[in-house]
């Protein structure tokens, strides 16, 4: 089966064309009323300008017949344009988010390579003028000194400044990521912008904080706050905060309200997740990982009922094994005596 390819730039452009068509139709519809005849410029034409009363009556009847369908078409064009534009922006936002995450990973890899090259160059500077001296007997039996330099061959290239930006290579559009880092090369802030050039734009800025909870000198907990401006102009703020016991809370704030997920770690990498959405409805997700850590179950209890999955928690591949509808809501009727 062929992969589904969605040209959201074309859908976005088509939505704009529909709105432009609607504005042209609206001019003619608003200028005429029922049986009025409208000129190319949107002005009402009188019978005297037509000169023939029979022709004028026929044209008037034509405009009267077209008025209602064209008036209805404006609303339909609006709905169809909104549908096309909504699909285009939804798919674009998903692709832009993925493109940003890919760029961040590539930038982190470039920073890691820069750190390795910098360490190698510093090692060269430390040993380039040093050598190991030793004594040996020459062919005449004399004890003489020899020397072996610690570095031989050409000097490595000196690394430049740490990379702090990268251009994307995806087909989503023009995407660019810039970042700031701490002394250890950890990204502390980054901004990704994806722009198709024809009206679709996505921006995400994320600030990171790092924690070393086991005292080994390396961060093992990464928290963040992301501010996202979607292609439809709406904004979203996502925050992850980790508590001392390992439980972390992810909060998403939009114009619709706030959604909060509290995730508690379990045995073998399992989790207990309680999510309360902006409507106040609660969904609980429990992932139980077996001792082999490659199999387990996922149980989701929410407004739509209970779903139980089996699969591989390491890869996130789950197969639905059972579903149970929620209990029906019964209305209470007080007894009558």
Tab-separated table of C-alpha atoms in Angstrom:
chain	number	residue	atom	x	y	z
A	1	UNK	CA	0.000	0.000	0.000
A	2	UNK	CA	1.373	3.417	-0.981
A	3	UNK	CA	2.314	5.957	1.685
A	4	UNK	CA	-0.116	8.838	2.178
A	5	UNK	CA	1.448	12.142	1.116
A	6	UNK	CA	-0.297	15.341	2.210
A	7	UNK	CA	0.690	18.636	0.588
A	8	UNK	CA	-0.405	20.976	3.381
A	9	UNK	CA	1.128	23.970	1.600
A	10	UNK	CA	-1.191	23.308	-1.342
A	11	UNK	CA	-4.185	22.873	0.989
A	12	UNK	CA	-3.349	26.156	2.721
A	13	UNK	CA	-3.069	27.901	-0.651
A	14	UNK	CA	-6.354	26.364	-1.827
A	15	UNK	CA	-8.101	27.618	1.331
A	16	UNK	CA	-6.847	31.120	0.574
A	17	UNK	CA	-8.129	30.893	-2.998
A	18	UNK	CA	-11.548	29.827	-1.717
A	19	UNK	CA	-11.722	32.809	0.620
A	20	UNK	CA	-10.721	35.101	-2.243
A	21	UNK	CA	-13.457	33.595	-4.419
A	22	UNK	CA	-15.942	34.096	-1.596
A	23	UNK	CA	-15.067	37.784	-1.334
A	24	UNK	CA	-15.703	38.241	-5.057
A	25	UNK	CA	-19.050	36.436	-4.896
A	26	UNK	CA	-20.023	38.408	-1.790
A	27	UNK	CA	-19.503	41.706	-3.616
A	28	UNK	CA	-21.995	40.739	-6.310
A	29	UNK	CA	-24.480	39.186	-3.906
A	30	UNK	CA	-24.430	42.178	-1.552
A	31	UNK	CA	-24.732	44.668	-4.422
A	32	UNK	CA	-27.859	43.026	-5.840
A	33	UNK	CA	-30.980	42.089	-3.953
A	34	UNK	CA	-33.173	39.323	-5.253
A	35	UNK	CA	-34.137	40.485	-8.783
A	36	UNK	CA	-31.548	43.276	-9.167
A	37	UNK	CA	-29.087	43.008	-12.045
A	38	UNK	CA	-25.446	43.615	-11.102
A	39	UNK	CA	-22.725	44.870	-13.463
A	40	UNK	CA	-19.128	43.696	-13.648
A	41	UNK	CA	-18.169	46.502	-11.261
A	42	UNK	CA	-20.807	45.483	-8.705
A	43	UNK	CA	-23.244	48.325	-9.433
A	44	UNK	CA	-26.973	47.821	-9.988
A	45	UNK	CA	-28.068	48.105	-13.634
A	46	UNK	CA	-31.384	49.824	-14.452
A	47	UNK	CA	-33.869	48.802	-17.135
A	48	UNK	CA	-33.041	51.960	-19.072
A	49	UNK	CA	-29.422	50.841	-19.384
A	50	UNK	CA	-30.557	47.495	-20.790
A	51	UNK	CA	-32.970	49.176	-23.237
A	52	UNK	CA	-35.122	46.097	-23.778
A	53	UNK	CA	-37.755	45.328	-21.157
A	54	UNK	CA	-38.046	41.658	-22.184
A	55	UNK	CA	-34.281	41.164	-21.899
A	56	UNK	CA	-34.251	43.074	-18.633
A	57	UNK	CA	-36.966	40.789	-17.241
A	58	UNK	CA	-35.047	37.670	-18.294
A	59	UNK	CA	-31.810	38.945	-16.717
A	60	UNK	CA	-33.703	39.914	-13.590
A	61	UNK	CA	-35.183	36.425	-13.350
A	62	UNK	CA	-31.669	34.941	-13.838
A	63	UNK	CA	-30.211	37.036	-11.032
A	64	UNK	CA	-33.162	36.147	-8.804
A	65	UNK	CA	-32.559	32.438	-9.428
A	66	UNK	CA	-28.829	32.752	-8.761
A	67	UNK	CA	-29.053	34.973	-5.685
A	68	UNK	CA	-29.990	32.294	-3.167
A	69	UNK	CA	-27.529	29.554	-4.359
A	70	UNK	CA	-24.651	32.038	-4.510
A	71	UNK	CA	-25.546	33.379	-1.089
A	72	UNK	CA	-25.525	29.813	0.296
A	73	UNK	CA	-22.245	29.071	-1.479
A	74	UNK	CA	-20.430	31.733	0.528
A	75	UNK	CA	-21.089	29.888	3.772
A	76	UNK	CA	-20.106	26.569	2.183
A	77	UNK	CA	-16.893	28.091	0.790
A	78	UNK	CA	-16.065	29.383	4.270
A	79	UNK	CA	-16.597	25.953	5.822
A	80	UNK	CA	-14.598	24.145	3.133
A	81	UNK	CA	-11.761	26.679	3.357
A	82	UNK	CA	-11.667	26.319	7.153
A	83	UNK	CA	-11.601	22.521	6.807
A	84	UNK	CA	-8.746	22.545	4.293
A	85	UNK	CA	-6.805	25.133	6.300
A	86	UNK	CA	-7.371	23.243	9.562
A	87	UNK	CA	-6.028	20.001	8.064
A	88	UNK	CA	-3.054	21.804	6.527
A	89	UNK	CA	-2.094	23.525	9.783
A	90	UNK	CA	-2.593	20.411	11.934
A	91	UNK	CA	-0.300	18.273	9.744
A	92	UNK	CA	2.204	21.103	9.335
A	93	UNK	CA	2.446	21.603	13.108
A	94	UNK	CA	3.157	17.891	13.625
A	95	UNK	CA	5.858	17.856	10.931
A	96	UNK	CA	7.344	21.118	12.219
A	97	UNK	CA	7.530	19.704	15.754
A	98	UNK	CA	9.331	16.584	14.466
A	99	UNK	CA	11.679	18.699	12.336
A	100	UNK	CA	12.560	20.807	15.379
A	101	UNK	CA	13.328	17.749	17.501
A	102	UNK	CA	15.491	16.279	14.713
A	103	UNK	CA	17.401	19.559	14.441
A	104	UNK	CA	17.947	19.626	18.203
A	105	UNK	CA	19.352	16.095	18.094
A	106	UNK	CA	21.651	17.013	15.199
A	107	UNK	CA	22.837	20.133	17.014
A	108	UNK	CA	23.569	18.126	20.170
A	109	UNK	CA	25.582	15.677	18.054
A	110	UNK	CA	27.563	18.563	16.528
A	111	UNK	CA	28.273	19.966	19.995
A	112	UNK	CA	29.430	16.538	21.198
A	113	UNK	CA	31.746	16.245	18.174
A	114	UNK	CA	33.091	19.752	18.845
A	115	UNK	CA	33.801	18.802	22.463
A	116	UNK	CA	35.653	15.679	21.291
A	117	UNK	CA	37.684	17.654	18.738
A	118	UNK	CA	38.478	20.326	21.340
A	119	UNK	CA	39.696	17.693	23.817
A	120	UNK	CA	41.829	16.075	21.115
A	121	UNK	CA	43.379	19.413	20.167
A	122	UNK	CA	44.106	20.231	23.801
A	123	UNK	CA	45.783	16.839	24.164
A	124	UNK	CA	47.953	17.701	21.157
A	125	UNK	CA	48.944	21.015	22.751
A	126	UNK	CA	49.823	19.225	25.990
A	127	UNK	CA	52.203	16.689	24.405
A	128	UNK	CA	53.417	18.231	21.128
A	129	UNK	CA	56.691	19.507	22.657
A	130	UNK	CA	57.218	16.550	24.983
A	131	UNK	CA	59.234	13.401	24.437
A	132	UNK	CA	60.357	10.264	26.191
A	133	UNK	CA	64.115	9.941	26.783
A	134	UNK	CA	65.823	6.615	27.234
A	135	UNK	CA	69.290	5.066	27.297
A	136	UNK	CA	70.589	2.313	25.060
A	137	UNK	CA	73.857	0.838	23.810
A	138	UNK	CA	74.867	1.734	20.285
A	139	UNK	CA	76.625	-0.571	17.838
A	140	UNK	CA	79.966	0.286	19.472
A	141	UNK	CA	78.813	-0.683	22.933
A	142	UNK	CA	78.562	2.874	24.156
A	143	UNK	CA	75.693	3.902	26.447
A	144	UNK	CA	73.876	6.750	24.742
A	145	UNK	CA	70.599	8.684	25.097
A	146	UNK	CA	67.678	8.391	22.734
A	147	UNK	CA	64.500	10.392	22.469
A	148	UNK	CA	61.003	9.616	21.123
A	149	UNK	CA	58.581	12.518	20.641
A	150	UNK	CA	55.130	11.972	22.087
A	151	UNK	CA	53.552	13.457	18.972
A	152	UNK	CA	54.439	12.724	15.379
A	153	UNK	CA	52.723	13.634	12.173
A	154	UNK	CA	50.701	16.723	11.203
A	155	UNK	CA	48.959	18.815	13.826
A	156	UNK	CA	45.168	18.425	14.052
A	157	UNK	CA	42.962	21.298	12.976
A	158	UNK	CA	42.121	23.752	15.729
A	159	UNK	CA	38.355	23.686	16.410
A	160	UNK	CA	36.503	26.954	16.048
A	161	UNK	CA	33.725	28.203	18.284
A	162	UNK	CA	31.133	25.828	19.689
A	163	UNK	CA	28.266	25.352	17.199
A	164	UNK	CA	25.108	27.043	18.460
A	165	UNK	CA	22.804	26.876	15.432
A	166	UNK	CA	21.824	24.544	12.635
A	167	UNK	CA	19.741	24.690	9.487
A	168	UNK	CA	17.205	21.954	8.897
A	169	UNK	CA	17.351	19.522	5.999
A	170	UNK	CA	13.701	18.428	5.938
A	171	UNK	CA	11.153	19.222	3.238
A	172	UNK	CA	8.770	20.867	5.724
A	173	UNK	CA	10.078	24.311	4.868
A	174	UNK	CA	12.902	26.564	5.990
A	175	UNK	CA	13.705	25.433	9.513
A	176	UNK	CA	16.427	26.883	11.708
A	177	UNK	CA	17.454	26.148	15.301
A	178	UNK	CA	19.602	28.334	17.549
A	179	UNK	CA	20.749	27.434	21.057
A	180	UNK	CA	22.706	28.554	24.094
A	181	UNK	CA	24.757	26.152	26.213
A	182	UNK	CA	26.327	25.923	29.644
A	183	UNK	CA	30.005	25.291	30.364
A	184	UNK	CA	29.483	21.538	29.925
A	185	UNK	CA	27.917	21.867	26.493
A	186	UNK	CA	24.375	21.152	27.681
A	187	UNK	CA	21.751	23.089	25.753
A	188	UNK	CA	20.093	25.525	28.165
A	189	UNK	CA	17.835	27.302	25.671
A	190	UNK	CA	16.839	26.749	22.062
A	191	UNK	CA	14.500	28.283	19.515
A	192	UNK	CA	13.295	26.515	16.377
A	193	UNK	CA	11.423	28.264	13.578
A	194	UNK	CA	9.833	26.442	10.645
A	195	UNK	CA	8.443	28.533	7.785
A	196	UNK	CA	6.984	27.259	4.512
A	197	UNK	CA	7.226	30.721	2.978
A	198	UNK	CA	3.570	30.782	1.989
A	199	UNK	CA	1.819	31.562	5.253
A	200	UNK	CA	2.518	28.571	7.509
A	201	UNK	CA	4.910	29.261	10.389
A	202	UNK	CA	5.730	27.389	13.613
A	203	UNK	CA	7.985	28.590	16.434
A	204	UNK	CA	9.074	26.743	19.573
A	205	UNK	CA	11.320	28.087	22.340
A	206	UNK	CA	12.473	25.724	25.105
A	207	UNK	CA	14.468	26.423	28.275
A	208	UNK	CA	16.117	23.442	29.997
A	209	UNK	CA	17.272	22.788	33.558
A	210	UNK	CA	19.483	19.844	34.546
A	211	UNK	CA	19.698	17.868	37.789
A	212	UNK	CA	22.253	15.355	39.030
A	213	UNK	CA	20.249	13.205	41.437
A	214	UNK	CA	22.734	10.346	41.916
A	215	UNK	CA	25.838	12.485	42.481
A	216	UNK	CA	27.934	11.109	39.627
A	217	UNK	CA	28.559	14.553	38.172
A	218	UNK	CA	26.346	13.980	35.150
A	219	UNK	CA	22.766	15.242	34.773
A	220	UNK	CA	20.204	12.429	34.815
A	221	UNK	CA	17.026	14.568	35.007
A	222	UNK	CA	16.121	17.175	32.415
A	223	UNK	CA	13.196	19.533	33.023
A	224	UNK	CA	11.977	22.141	30.583
A	225	UNK	CA	9.497	24.860	29.684
A	226	UNK	CA	8.427	25.130	26.041
A	227	UNK	CA	6.451	27.958	24.486
A	228	UNK	CA	4.955	27.071	21.106
A	229	UNK	CA	3.311	29.369	18.577
A	230	UNK	CA	1.294	27.214	16.191
A	231	UNK	CA	0.595	27.976	12.543
A	232	UNK	CA	-2.929	29.186	13.376
A	233	UNK	CA	-1.493	31.800	15.774
A	234	UNK	CA	-2.511	29.964	18.952
A	235	UNK	CA	0.062	29.496	21.723
A	236	UNK	CA	0.801	26.617	24.060
A	237	UNK	CA	3.097	26.380	27.080
A	238	UNK	CA	4.354	22.956	28.176
A	239	UNK	CA	6.280	22.517	31.427
A	240	UNK	CA	7.955	19.421	32.903
A	241	UNK	CA	8.948	19.519	36.592
A	242	UNK	CA	10.531	16.560	38.401
A	243	UNK	CA	10.161	15.975	42.129
A	244	UNK	CA	12.846	14.516	44.395
A	245	UNK	CA	11.170	11.074	44.414
A	246	UNK	CA	11.317	10.839	40.603
A	247	UNK	CA	7.674	11.710	39.988
A	248	UNK	CA	7.300	14.373	37.316
A	249	UNK	CA	4.418	16.615	36.288
A	250	UNK	CA	3.817	17.764	32.712
A	251	UNK	CA	1.487	20.764	32.378
A	252	UNK	CA	0.081	22.038	29.090
A	253	UNK	CA	-1.640	25.435	28.986
A	254	UNK	CA	-3.650	26.645	25.978
A	255	UNK	CA	-6.566	29.002	25.420
A	256	UNK	CA	-8.847	26.010	26.104
A	257	UNK	CA	-7.464	25.547	29.626
A	258	UNK	CA	-4.850	23.453	31.429
A	259	UNK	CA	-4.058	19.745	31.111
A	260	UNK	CA	-1.882	18.120	33.787
A	261	UNK	CA	-0.202	14.705	33.747
A	262	UNK	CA	1.432	13.315	36.898
A	263	UNK	CA	3.753	10.399	36.139
A	264	UNK	CA	5.123	8.174	38.920
A	265	UNK	CA	7.928	5.682	38.087
A	266	UNK	CA	7.334	1.997	38.833
A	267	UNK	CA	9.291	-1.251	38.871
A	268	UNK	CA	11.418	-2.164	35.826
A	269	UNK	CA	10.672	1.180	34.189
A	270	UNK	CA	6.901	1.029	34.503
A	271	UNK	CA	4.792	4.128	35.169
A	272	UNK	CA	1.543	5.282	36.726
A	273	UNK	CA	0.146	8.295	34.847
A	274	UNK	CA	-2.862	10.362	35.933
A	275	UNK	CA	-3.962	12.969	33.377
A	276	UNK	CA	-6.626	15.598	34.031
A	277	UNK	CA	-7.622	17.483	30.871
A	278	UNK	CA	-8.921	21.042	30.555
A	279	UNK	CA	-12.513	19.769	30.878
A	280	UNK	CA	-11.736	18.122	34.220
A	281	UNK	CA	-11.937	14.542	32.891
A	282	UNK	CA	-9.390	12.086	34.269
A	283	UNK	CA	-7.516	9.360	32.393
A	284	UNK	CA	-5.266	6.889	34.235
A	285	UNK	CA	-2.567	4.927	32.405
A	286	UNK	CA	-0.659	2.114	34.134
A	287	UNK	CA	2.294	0.450	32.417
A	288	UNK	CA	3.497	-2.748	34.099
A	289	UNK	CA	6.839	-4.047	32.825
A	290	UNK	CA	7.775	-7.714	33.252
A	291	UNK	CA	11.151	-8.744	34.658
A	292	UNK	CA	12.496	-9.344	31.144
A	293	UNK	CA	11.783	-5.639	30.467
A	294	UNK	CA	10.759	-6.432	26.876
A	295	UNK	CA	7.110	-7.233	27.553
A	296	UNK	CA	4.320	-5.870	29.704
A	297	UNK	CA	0.794	-4.497	29.817
A	298	UNK	CA	-0.707	-1.049	29.518
A	299	UNK	CA	-4.094	-0.305	31.067
A	300	UNK	CA	-5.892	2.927	30.156
A	301	UNK	CA	-8.972	3.931	32.156
A	302	UNK	CA	-10.788	7.023	30.994
A	303	UNK	CA	-14.094	8.563	29.906
A	304	UNK	CA	-14.350	6.094	26.990
A	305	UNK	CA	-13.915	3.031	29.186
A	306	UNK	CA	-11.037	0.690	29.916
A	307	UNK	CA	-8.501	-0.485	27.329
A	308	UNK	CA	-5.885	-3.152	28.069
A	309	UNK	CA	-2.851	-3.523	25.794
A	310	UNK	CA	0.032	-5.984	25.625
A	311	UNK	CA	3.340	-5.278	23.966
A	312	UNK	CA	6.908	-4.112	24.263
A	313	UNK	CA	7.397	-1.139	26.623
A	314	UNK	CA	10.903	-0.495	25.299
A	315	UNK	CA	9.720	0.162	21.751
A	316	UNK	CA	6.298	1.512	22.691
A	317	UNK	CA	4.526	-1.009	20.465
A	318	UNK	CA	1.201	-2.022	22.010
A	319	UNK	CA	-1.652	-4.235	20.791
A	320	UNK	CA	-5.184	-3.799	22.128
A	321	UNK	CA	-6.250	-7.006	23.878
A	322	UNK	CA	-9.539	-5.953	25.487
A	323	UNK	CA	-11.989	-3.054	25.806
A	324	UNK	CA	-14.700	-2.409	28.355
A	325	UNK	CA	-17.233	0.393	27.991
A	326	UNK	CA	-17.684	2.773	30.929
A	327	UNK	CA	-20.512	2.268	33.352
A	328	UNK	CA	-23.667	4.051	32.130
A	329	UNK	CA	-24.724	7.122	34.039
A	330	UNK	CA	-28.052	6.534	35.766
A	331	UNK	CA	-30.321	9.387	36.718
A	332	UNK	CA	-31.571	9.282	40.274
A	333	UNK	CA	-35.282	9.547	40.759
A	334	UNK	CA	-36.336	9.970	44.393
A	335	UNK	CA	-38.982	7.490	45.512
A	336	UNK	CA	-42.572	8.703	45.707
A	337	UNK	CA	-44.899	7.576	48.479
